[in-house]
Every structure is written in structure tokens, then in C-alpha cells.
């Protein structure tokens, strides 16, 4: 996970305008697919009935925002989400046209120390500001 975070930071160093959208791998069923077999080995299985697909933890499976990943612990998912929040503040999306330069400047100020020092835990101040300005994530709300 830490190698992935450093890799993303390297990409942003090379090309700050690149749009990074994070997804946690959610298995897709292909007969004999290596990743799917590895997922099954860690306890993953798809619902067997339509009613099971309606259970809350499966509803957002296709968005990959609530992944069903038995090989990741809650602390890993939290680390990914916290990093994503800091990353989105330090490098706001270019696709949200209602973000003003003032919004972007404030987000950069809020996230600067976290991004530079690699301290992503509990970025509540960024979450509060994102809520205040109604920050849109393109992978969830479109462009």
C-alpha cells in the first residue's frame, strides 16, 4: 500500500495535471482468471441469489467505493480513503468547473503539510471543507 502511495506521488511529481482516481480492486468474474482465483482463496465469493445482491455491502460494488475485499483490513481501506482525501485536496480535480481558484487555494493550504509529510490519518479539516464547498468526485458524480 505504501509503495502504491509513493508511486502515485511520483506520478503527480512528474505530471501534476494528471487526474488520479483511486479504486480498490473488486474482483470481476472471468473463468480461471488469476486475480479472481486469488480473491476466492482469500474468502471472496459473489452472492448466489438476487436477494443477496440487494444486501447493503453489495449495493456499491460496481462503483468500487465499498469494495468487498476480505484480503484488506479496515485500516487499509481507511488509509486509502484518507490518502485519497488529501490527494484530492492537494491536487483538486480539473473536471469540476464550479471549483474556483479560491477553493483550490484553500484546499491546497489545508492539505499542504499532510501531503508533504505523508500524514494522511484523519484529515477532518479537509473533509469539512469538501462538504462546505460540495466537492464532487468525478468517479462518483461524473464530469
XYZ file of C-alpha atoms in Angstrom, residues 1-136:
136
model
C 0.000 0.000 0.000
C 2.784 2.427 0.891
C 4.552 1.627 -2.384
C 1.350 2.460 -4.260
C 1.053 5.798 -2.442
C 4.672 6.658 -3.264
C 4.093 5.652 -6.887
C 1.085 7.984 -7.135
C 3.109 10.809 -5.582
C 5.857 10.197 -8.156
C 3.312 10.374 -10.997
C 1.998 13.673 -9.627
C 5.562 14.984 -9.320
C 6.192 14.185 -12.989
C 2.792 15.394 -14.187
C 0.813 17.423 -11.605
C -2.097 17.774 -14.053
C -2.679 14.021 -14.258
C -6.062 13.002 -12.866
C -5.690 10.179 -10.343
C -8.808 8.203 -9.472
C -8.365 5.533 -6.820
C -10.218 2.238 -6.883
C -9.772 -0.693 -4.580
C -9.715 -3.856 -6.646
C -13.099 -5.563 -6.700
C -12.967 -8.971 -8.342
C -14.643 -9.421 -11.702
C -15.643 -12.945 -12.585
C -13.808 -14.488 -15.515
C -13.460 -18.243 -15.585
C -9.941 -19.229 -14.444
C -8.799 -15.590 -14.033
C -5.742 -15.485 -11.791
C -6.869 -12.485 -9.724
C -10.332 -13.953 -9.243
C -8.804 -17.242 -8.079
C -6.601 -15.329 -5.622
C -9.644 -13.434 -4.350
C -11.535 -16.711 -3.813
C -8.531 -18.108 -1.936
C -8.875 -15.172 0.489
C -12.554 -15.881 1.114
C -14.249 -13.817 -1.585
C -17.426 -15.098 -3.182
C -20.208 -13.468 -5.152
C -23.833 -13.573 -3.985
C -25.707 -16.653 -5.109
C -29.218 -15.135 -5.260
C -30.837 -11.858 -6.301
C -31.749 -11.175 -2.677
C -28.089 -11.470 -1.665
C -27.171 -8.859 -4.314
C -29.555 -6.449 -2.550
C -27.675 -6.647 0.735
C -26.155 -3.255 1.689
C -22.499 -4.249 1.310
C -23.084 -5.280 -2.333
C -25.059 -2.221 -3.475
C -21.975 -0.095 -4.211
C -19.836 -2.935 -5.518
C -19.881 -1.654 -9.113
C -18.761 1.831 -8.013
C -15.772 0.246 -6.265
C -16.285 2.625 -3.352
C -17.412 -0.090 -0.948
C -15.258 -2.980 -2.095
C -15.868 -6.478 -0.836
C -12.249 -7.366 -0.195
C -11.567 -9.894 2.571
C -7.803 -9.562 1.980
C -7.837 -5.892 3.052
C -8.377 -4.918 6.657
C -10.445 -1.893 7.664
C -7.221 0.007 8.487
C -6.049 -0.454 4.871
C -9.320 0.871 3.429
C -9.156 3.812 5.867
C -5.568 4.563 4.824
C -6.587 4.562 1.147
C -9.577 6.855 1.768
C -7.545 9.256 3.930
C -4.789 9.434 1.310
C -7.396 9.979 -1.409
C -8.926 12.870 0.558
C -5.517 14.561 0.972
C -4.594 13.899 -2.667
C -7.895 15.372 -3.898
C -7.321 18.498 -1.821
C -3.688 18.970 -2.839
C -4.494 18.267 -6.496
C -8.195 19.137 -6.968
C -9.987 17.633 -9.937
C -9.931 19.617 -13.165
C -13.363 18.345 -14.128
C -15.381 20.256 -11.505
C -15.968 23.574 -13.244
C -17.578 25.194 -10.213
C -14.347 24.948 -8.210
C -12.939 28.454 -8.077
C -9.262 29.316 -7.799
C -10.017 30.414 -4.227
C -11.451 26.962 -3.400
C -8.388 25.281 -4.906
C -6.037 27.578 -2.991
C -7.754 26.866 0.341
C -7.715 23.105 -0.318
C -4.014 23.254 -1.170
C -3.308 25.173 2.052
C -5.284 22.675 4.132
C -3.581 19.654 2.594
C -0.043 21.000 2.074
C 1.530 19.782 5.307
C -0.226 16.413 5.160
C 0.847 15.741 1.576
C 4.466 16.865 2.100
C 4.897 14.977 5.390
C 2.881 11.912 4.272
C 0.496 12.293 7.217
C -2.896 11.217 5.928
C -4.617 9.980 9.086
C -7.989 11.603 9.844
C -7.986 14.635 7.507
C -11.135 16.045 9.137
C -10.375 19.651 8.220
C -10.263 18.700 4.538
C -13.435 16.607 4.821
C -15.221 19.543 6.433
C -14.100 21.921 3.695
C -15.044 19.426 0.966
C -18.504 19.192 2.493
C -18.748 23.001 2.750
C -17.956 23.534 -0.950
C -19.755 20.342 -2.054
C -16.622 18.909 -3.641
C -17.502 16.450 -6.409
